[in-house]
Structures are given as structure tokens and as C-alpha cells.
PDB file of C-alpha atoms in Angstrom:
ATOM      1  CA  MET B   1    -120.521  20.487  73.822  1.00 38.00           C
ATOM      2  CA  LYS B   2    -120.308  17.017  72.386  1.00 37.00           C
ATOM      3  CA  ASP B   3    -120.192  15.927  68.765  1.00 38.00           C
ATOM      4  CA  PHE B   4    -123.761  16.078  67.467  1.00 40.00           C
ATOM      5  CA  ARG B   5    -123.277  14.193  64.202  1.00 38.00           C
ATOM      6  CA  SER B   6    -124.754  10.948  65.561  1.00 34.00           C
ATOM      7  CA  ALA B   7    -127.710  12.740  67.162  1.00 36.00           C
ATOM      8  CA  LEU B   8    -129.209  13.884  63.877  1.00 35.00           C
ATOM      9  CA  SER B   9    -130.767  10.505  63.133  1.00 30.00           C
ATOM     10  CA  ALA B  10    -132.779  10.402  66.377  1.00 29.00           C
ATOM     11  CA  ALA B  11    -134.906  13.518  66.862  1.00 30.00           C
ATOM     12  CA  VAL B  12    -136.448  13.952  70.300  1.00 28.00           C
ATOM     13  CA  ALA B  13    -140.090  15.041  70.655  1.00 27.00           C
ATOM     14  CA  ALA B  14    -140.332  18.777  71.288  1.00 29.00           C
ATOM     15  CA  ALA B  15    -141.592  18.628  74.872  1.00 28.00           C
ATOM     16  CA  CYS B  16    -140.228  21.716  76.615  1.00 33.00           C
ATOM     17  CA  LEU B  17    -141.337  24.819  78.467  1.00 29.00           C
ATOM     18  CA  LEU B  18    -141.145  27.072  75.449  1.00 34.00           C
ATOM     19  CA  SER B  19    -141.853  26.762  71.763  1.00 34.00           C
ATOM     20  CA  LEU B  20    -138.644  26.751  69.732  1.00 35.00           C
ATOM     21  CA  ALA B  21    -140.200  28.700  66.906  1.00 30.00           C
ATOM     22  CA  ALA B  22    -138.187  29.533  63.811  1.00 29.00           C
ATOM     23  CA  CYS B  23    -136.212  32.748  64.029  1.00 32.00           C
ATOM     24  CA  SER B  24    -135.975  35.061  61.058  1.00 30.00           C
ATOM     25  CA  GLY B  25    -132.713  35.381  59.164  1.00 34.00           C
ATOM     26  CA  ASP B  26    -130.637  33.663  56.521  1.00 36.00           C
ATOM     27  CA  HIS B  27    -127.867  31.112  56.922  1.00 37.00           C
ATOM     28  CA  HIS B  28    -124.522  32.780  57.474  1.00 37.00           C
ATOM     29  CA  PRO B  29    -121.199  31.072  58.168  1.00 39.00           C
ATOM     30  CA  GLU B  30    -120.264  34.085  60.295  1.00 42.00           C
ATOM     31  CA  PHE B  31    -122.877  35.390  62.693  1.00 41.00           C
ATOM     32  CA  LYS B  32    -123.129  38.038  65.347  1.00 40.00           C
ATOM     33  CA  VAL B  33    -125.559  40.052  67.385  1.00 36.00           C
ATOM     34  CA  ALA B  34    -122.644  41.752  69.121  1.00 32.00           C
ATOM     35  CA  LYS B  35    -119.787  43.983  67.982  1.00 29.00           C
ATOM     36  CA  SER B  36    -117.086  41.309  68.124  1.00 30.00           C
ATOM     37  CA  THR B  37    -116.952  38.258  65.905  1.00 34.00           C
ATOM     38  CA  ALA B  38    -114.615  35.435  64.925  1.00 37.00           C
ATOM     39  CA  PRO B  39    -113.173  35.158  61.409  1.00 36.00           C
ATOM     40  CA  VAL B  40    -114.194  32.369  59.049  1.00 38.00           C
ATOM     41  CA  ALA B  41    -111.409  30.292  57.524  1.00 41.00           C
ATOM     42  CA  ALA B  42    -111.290  29.912  53.762  1.00 43.00           C
ATOM     43  CA  ALA B  43    -113.466  26.995  52.673  1.00 50.00           C
ATOM     44  CA  PRO B  44    -115.385  25.826  49.607  1.00 61.00           C
ATOM     45  CA  PRO B  45    -118.564  27.944  49.252  1.00 64.00           C
ATOM     46  CA  ALA B  46    -120.682  24.804  48.820  1.00 73.00           C
ATOM     47  CA  LEU B  47    -119.696  23.541  52.268  1.00 80.00           C
ATOM     48  CA  ILE B  48    -120.251  26.912  53.923  1.00 83.00           C
ATOM     49  CA  SER B  49    -123.787  26.930  52.525  1.00 88.00           C
ATOM     50  CA  PHE B  50    -124.502  23.837  54.675  1.00 92.00           C
ATOM     51  CA  CYS B  51    -123.937  25.831  57.895  1.00 93.00           C
ATOM     52  CA  PRO B  52    -126.993  26.016  60.203  1.00 94.00           C
ATOM     53  CA  GLN B  53    -128.536  29.229  61.468  1.00 93.00           C
ATOM     54  CA  VAL B  54    -127.439  30.283  64.971  1.00 95.00           C
ATOM     55  CA  ALA B  55    -129.714  32.646  66.916  1.00 95.00           C
ATOM     56  CA  VAL B  56    -131.001  33.754  70.299  1.00 96.00           C
ATOM     57  CA  LEU B  57    -134.533  32.478  70.883  1.00 95.00           C
ATOM     58  CA  GLN B  58    -136.536  35.700  71.251  1.00 94.00           C
ATOM     59  CA  GLN B  59    -138.903  34.314  73.899  1.00 94.00           C
ATOM     60  CA  ALA B  60    -135.913  33.315  76.043  1.00 96.00           C
ATOM     61  CA  GLN B  61    -133.629  36.304  75.527  1.00 97.00           C
ATOM     62  CA  THR B  62    -134.570  38.224  78.703  1.00 98.00           C
ATOM     63  CA  MET B  63    -135.208  36.820  82.173  1.00 98.00           C
ATOM     64  CA  THR B  64    -136.294  38.601  85.371  1.00 98.00           C
ATOM     65  CA  LEU B  65    -135.602  37.102  88.795  1.00 97.00           C
ATOM     66  CA  PHE B  66    -137.629  37.864  91.948  1.00 97.00           C
ATOM     67  CA  LEU B  67    -137.566  36.790  95.554  1.00 97.00           C
ATOM     68  CA  PRO B  68    -139.632  33.578  95.999  1.00 94.00           C
ATOM     69  CA  GLY B  69    -143.388  34.130  95.860  1.00 92.00           C
ATOM     70  CA  ARG B  70    -143.170  37.798  94.864  1.00 93.00           C
ATOM     71  CA  SER B  71    -143.127  39.860  91.669  1.00 91.00           C
ATOM     72  CA  ASP B  72    -143.118  43.477  92.874  1.00 94.00           C
ATOM     73  CA  VAL B  73    -140.355  45.952  92.056  1.00 94.00           C
ATOM     74  CA  ALA B  74    -138.824  45.816  95.544  1.00 97.00           C
ATOM     75  CA  SER B  75    -138.413  42.027  95.278  1.00 97.00           C
ATOM     76  CA  GLN B  76    -136.606  42.111  91.925  1.00 97.00           C
ATOM     77  CA  ILE B  77    -133.208  40.441  92.092  1.00 97.00           C
ATOM     78  CA  SER B  78    -132.175  41.085  88.512  1.00 98.00           C
ATOM     79  CA  THR B  79    -133.229  41.458  84.897  1.00 98.00           C
ATOM     80  CA  ALA B  80    -130.754  39.700  82.626  1.00 98.00           C
ATOM     81  CA  GLN B  81    -130.421  39.601  78.875  1.00 98.00           C
ATOM     82  CA  ILE B  82    -128.432  37.718  76.264  1.00 98.00           C
ATOM     83  CA  THR B  83    -127.108  40.705  74.344  1.00 97.00           C
ATOM     84  CA  GLY B  84    -125.464  38.881  71.476  1.00 95.00           C
ATOM     85  CA  ILE B  85    -123.745  35.876  69.943  1.00 95.00           C
ATOM     86  CA  SER B  86    -120.301  35.882  68.358  1.00 94.00           C
ATOM     87  CA  GLY B  87    -118.807  32.990  66.437  1.00 93.00           C
ATOM     88  CA  ALA B  88    -118.310  31.179  63.181  1.00 93.00           C
ATOM     89  CA  CYS B  89    -119.096  28.024  61.232  1.00 93.00           C
ATOM     90  CA  VAL B  90    -115.944  26.548  59.726  1.00 90.00           C
ATOM     91  CA  PRO B  91    -115.811  23.444  57.494  1.00 89.00           C
ATOM     92  CA  HIS B  92    -112.813  21.185  58.133  1.00 85.00           C
ATOM     93  CA  LYS B  93    -111.812  17.531  58.274  1.00 85.00           C
ATOM     94  CA  LYS B  94    -112.023  15.406  61.417  1.00 81.00           C
ATOM     95  CA  ASP B  95    -111.002  11.761  61.338  1.00 83.00           C
ATOM     96  CA  LYS B  96    -110.897  11.982  57.520  1.00 84.00           C
ATOM     97  CA  THR B  97    -114.532  13.132  57.475  1.00 88.00           C
ATOM     98  CA  GLN B  98    -115.627  16.583  56.314  1.00 89.00           C
ATOM     99  CA  ILE B  99    -117.551  18.332  59.114  1.00 92.00           C
ATOM    100  CA  LEU B 100    -118.868  21.747  60.076  1.00 94.00           C
ATOM    101  CA  GLU B 101    -117.456  23.136  63.304  1.00 94.00           C
ATOM    102  CA  VAL B 102    -119.853  25.691  64.799  1.00 95.00           C
ATOM    103  CA  LYS B 103    -118.202  27.621  67.621  1.00 95.00           C
ATOM    104  CA  PHE B 104    -119.698  30.587  69.455  1.00 96.00           C
ATOM    105  CA  THR B 105    -119.998  32.496  72.723  1.00 97.00           C
ATOM    106  CA  ASN B 106    -122.954  34.260  74.346  1.00 97.00           C
ATOM    107  CA  ASN B 107    -122.732  37.763  75.805  1.00 97.00           C
ATOM    108  CA  PHE B 108    -124.772  38.441  78.961  1.00 98.00           C
ATOM    109  CA  LEU B 109    -125.799  41.603  80.808  1.00 98.00           C
ATOM    110  CA  ALA B 110    -127.670  41.785  84.133  1.00 98.00           C
ATOM    111  CA  ASP B 111    -128.708  44.577  86.471  1.00 97.00           C
ATOM    112  CA  ASN B 112    -128.342  44.731  90.236  1.00 96.00           C
ATOM    113  CA  GLY B 113    -131.977  44.760  91.365  1.00 96.00           C
ATOM    114  CA  PRO B 114    -133.321  46.246  94.617  1.00 95.00           C
ATOM    115  CA  ALA B 115    -133.387  42.823  96.303  1.00 97.00           C
ATOM    116  CA  ASN B 116    -129.932  41.701  95.209  1.00 95.00           C
ATOM    117  CA  ASN B 117    -127.532  43.902  97.217  1.00 92.00           C
ATOM    118  CA  SER B 118    -124.650  43.393  94.746  1.00 94.00           C
ATOM    119  CA  ARG B 119    -124.473  39.626  95.260  1.00 95.00           C
ATOM    120  CA  PRO B 120    -123.215  37.534  92.316  1.00 96.00           C
ATOM    121  CA  ILE B 121    -126.024  35.902  90.318  1.00 97.00           C
ATOM    122  CA  THR B 122    -125.895  32.583  88.487  1.00 98.00           C
ATOM    123  CA  LEU B 123    -128.174  32.223  85.488  1.00 98.00           C
ATOM    124  CA  PRO B 124    -129.208  29.012  83.679  1.00 98.00           C
ATOM    125  CA  TRP B 125    -129.107  28.992  79.879  1.00 98.00           C
ATOM    126  CA  PHE B 126    -129.281  26.417  77.100  1.00 97.00           C
ATOM    127  CA  VAL B 127    -128.203  25.551  73.599  1.00 97.00           C
ATOM    128  CA  ALA B 128    -130.575  23.472  71.467  1.00 97.00           C
ATOM    129  CA  ILE B 129    -130.258  22.001  68.002  1.00 96.00           C
ATOM    130  CA  THR B 130    -133.657  22.015  66.358  1.00 96.00           C
ATOM    131  CA  LYS B 131    -135.285  21.153  63.068  1.00 94.00           C
ATOM    132  CA  GLY B 132    -138.674  22.739  62.624  1.00 90.00           C
ATOM    133  CA  ASN B 133    -140.503  22.171  65.911  1.00 89.00           C
ATOM    134  CA  GLN B 134    -138.379  19.186  66.929  1.00 94.00           C
ATOM    135  CA  ILE B 135    -135.566  19.378  69.445  1.00 95.00           C
ATOM    136  CA  ILE B 136    -132.744  17.109  68.313  1.00 94.00           C
ATOM    137  CA  GLU B 137    -130.398  17.823  71.190  1.00 95.00           C
ATOM    138  CA  LYS B 138    -130.325  20.254  74.101  1.00 96.00           C
ATOM    139  CA  LYS B 139    -127.699  21.065  76.708  1.00 96.00           C
ATOM    140  CA  ARG B 140    -127.896  23.362  79.729  1.00 97.00           C
ATOM    141  CA  TYR B 141    -125.229  25.696  81.056  1.00 97.00           C
ATOM    142  CA  GLN B 142    -124.782  28.295  83.796  1.00 98.00           C
ATOM    143  CA  ILE B 143    -123.167  31.728  83.790  1.00 98.00           C
ATOM    144  CA  THR B 144    -122.234  33.752  86.889  1.00 98.00           C
ATOM    145  CA  LEU B 145    -122.183  37.551  86.786  1.00 98.00           C
ATOM    146  CA  LYS B 146    -120.449  39.560  89.517  1.00 96.00           C
ATOM    147  CA  PHE B 147    -121.168  43.180  90.402  1.00 95.00           C
ATOM    148  CA  ASP B 148    -117.977  45.105  91.129  1.00 90.00           C
ATOM    149  CA  GLY B 149    -118.211  47.804  93.781  1.00 82.00           C
ATOM    150  CA  ASN B 150    -121.361  49.859  93.314  1.00 82.00           C
ATOM    151  CA  MET B 151    -121.845  48.898  89.672  1.00 92.00           C
ATOM    152  CA  SER B 152    -125.499  48.773  88.660  1.00 95.00           C
ATOM    153  CA  THR B 153    -124.900  46.210  85.889  1.00 97.00           C
ATOM    154  CA  ALA B 154    -122.582  43.278  85.272  1.00 97.00           C
ATOM    155  CA  ALA B 155    -121.504  41.712  81.984  1.00 97.00           C
ATOM    156  CA  ALA B 156    -120.037  38.314  81.173  1.00 98.00           C
ATOM    157  CA  THR B 157    -119.174  36.163  78.178  1.00 97.00           C
ATOM    158  CA  SER B 158    -119.720  32.413  78.186  1.00 97.00           C
ATOM    159  CA  LYS B 159    -117.038  29.860  77.520  1.00 96.00           C
ATOM    160  CA  PRO B 160    -117.038  28.865  73.838  1.00 96.00           C
ATOM    161  CA  VAL B 161    -119.624  26.292  72.806  1.00 97.00           C
ATOM    162  CA  LYS B 162    -118.454  23.978  70.014  1.00 96.00           C
ATOM    163  CA  ILE B 163    -120.776  21.812  67.940  1.00 96.00           C
ATOM    164  CA  ASP B 164    -119.626  19.458  65.169  1.00 94.00           C
ATOM    165  CA  LEU B 165    -122.162  18.698  62.450  1.00 94.00           C
ATOM    166  CA  PRO B 166    -121.909  16.695  59.226  1.00 93.00           C
ATOM    167  CA  ALA B 167    -120.982  18.783  56.182  1.00 93.00           C
ATOM    168  CA  VAL B 168    -124.114  17.790  54.264  1.00 93.00           C
ATOM    169  CA  PRO B 169    -127.042  19.802  52.830  1.00 93.00           C
ATOM    170  CA  ALA B 170    -129.373  18.593  55.629  1.00 94.00           C
ATOM    171  CA  SER B 171    -127.349  20.572  58.187  1.00 94.00           C
ATOM    172  CA  ALA B 172    -128.572  23.804  56.579  1.00 94.00           C
ATOM    173  CA  ASP B 173    -132.104  22.872  57.694  1.00 95.00           C
ATOM    174  CA  LEU B 174    -131.063  22.913  61.355  1.00 96.00           C
ATOM    175  CA  GLN B 175    -131.131  25.798  63.805  1.00 96.00           C
ATOM    176  CA  ILE B 176    -128.889  26.236  66.812  1.00 96.00           C
ATOM    177  CA  LEU B 177    -130.888  28.238  69.343  1.00 96.00           C
ATOM    178  CA  THR B 178    -129.750  29.656  72.650  1.00 97.00           C
ATOM    179  CA  GLY B 179    -131.620  31.348  75.487  1.00 97.00           C
ATOM    180  CA  PHE B 180    -132.273  31.412  79.219  1.00 98.00           C
ATOM    181  CA  GLN B 181    -133.688  28.250  80.797  1.00 98.00           C
ATOM    182  CA  MET B 182    -136.817  29.636  82.448  1.00 97.00           C
ATOM    183  CA  THR B 183    -139.726  28.445  84.555  1.00 96.00           C
ATOM    184  CA  PRO B 184    -143.314  28.826  83.259  1.00 95.00           C
ATOM    185  CA  GLY B 185    -143.722  31.828  85.573  1.00 95.00           C
ATOM    186  CA  GLN B 186    -140.603  33.505  84.226  1.00 96.00           C
ATOM    187  CA  LEU B 187    -141.742  32.871  80.657  1.00 96.00           C
ATOM    188  CA  ALA B 188    -145.140  34.406  81.419  1.00 95.00           C
ATOM    189  CA  TYR B 189    -143.512  37.469  82.985  1.00 96.00           C
ATOM    190  CA  ALA B 190    -141.188  37.887  79.988  1.00 96.00           C
ATOM    191  CA  ALA B 191    -144.128  37.682  77.580  1.00 95.00           C
ATOM    192  CA  ALA B 192    -146.064  40.279  79.586  1.00 96.00           C
ATOM    193  CA  HIS B 193    -143.049  42.629  79.782  1.00 95.00           C
ATOM    194  CA  PRO B 194    -141.442  42.489  76.312  1.00 94.00           C
ATOM    195  CA  ASN B 195    -139.524  45.750  76.874  1.00 94.00           C
ATOM    196  CA  ALA B 196    -137.803  44.652  80.092  1.00 94.00           C
ATOM    197  CA  GLN B 197    -134.029  45.048  79.976  1.00 94.00           C
ATOM    198  CA  PRO B 198    -131.078  45.445  82.361  1.00 94.00           C
TER     199      PRO B 198
END
């Protein structure tokens, strides 16, 4: 992901399929929703306190795929979930400027639905930098999960996402949110089935 320091001065209107509502939790230089995590290098506590919150957007954490035009059990391709984030926020110097390097990976899990027949599935996901209800910057990615043999589920970890932010107090007011990039229909299904999981 590119350097986001210059993007902070030009917030984009929050026109998107889902509301990037604030997620609960405090600012932590080291964050995880999974068992593994990356260490945080020693740095002045004041700079670490400028680190933004990183979280999975709850509304976009689970996505269910169906054959086109259907939503019955037999047509289900897969239910996928972002099971966690692992990473760290590390202050350091870049081009003689003090910055915050936020680096993390997403962990994914998906099931092999009745309509999938063990074929690999490619899922769209995003990372967005937000402030309140404004999206400052957003980038989309894809992850492919492969089912080995007769496995009923497949897991994968994304390539690391790296975001450079200015080491200033205003960065603590930002959120870095990640989730599946979904259609309105997929969002509606997820809202109606909050307990769906692989």
C-alpha cells in the first residue's frame, strides 16, 4: 500500500456500500485478533500513542457467496470470514521525517459449500483509512483460498499491508479498517445472518 501521509489533507466523501462506523477498542501499537502477532520495536511512548486503531469492520467480516440469482443452501459456494489481524505500529524515520509504519496481515477462513466442488475461491477485500464517517483512502485487494483434497475449509493469510502515516497526534484520530468488499445483496444477507461462519 502506498504512503498515505499526503492523503490526510484531502478527505474523500464517505460514499460507499457500507457505513464505516467506529469500532470499539483503544489505540494499541500492537494489535491482534489472532494468536500470532508481530513485535513492536522500542520507541518513545509519546510517538506510539499517535498510532491509529486497526480493526476488522464488523459489518464486513463475514461474506457468503451463492450461485447467481439464488440464495438457497444448495447454491451456496462458500461462507468466508476474516478471522483476525496480526501486526504492529512502529515509529521510525523515513527521509529524515518521523513516521508511523503500520504493517499487518489478515487471516481468512472459508468453507467448501455444496455448490463449490472444492474449486479455489477468490475473495475481494479492502483496507480503508477513515476519520469519523469520512473515508480518507481506500484500496482493494484479493485473496485466493484453495481446498486441498477433501478438506471442508481452507485458510489463507494475506500479503503484508504497509501504511506510512505522519507521527503526529492527529494520526491517533484515524482508523484503519479492513473487511470484505461486498455487494448490497451480500451485505443484506450478512446482516440477516449474523451468526454465519465457515
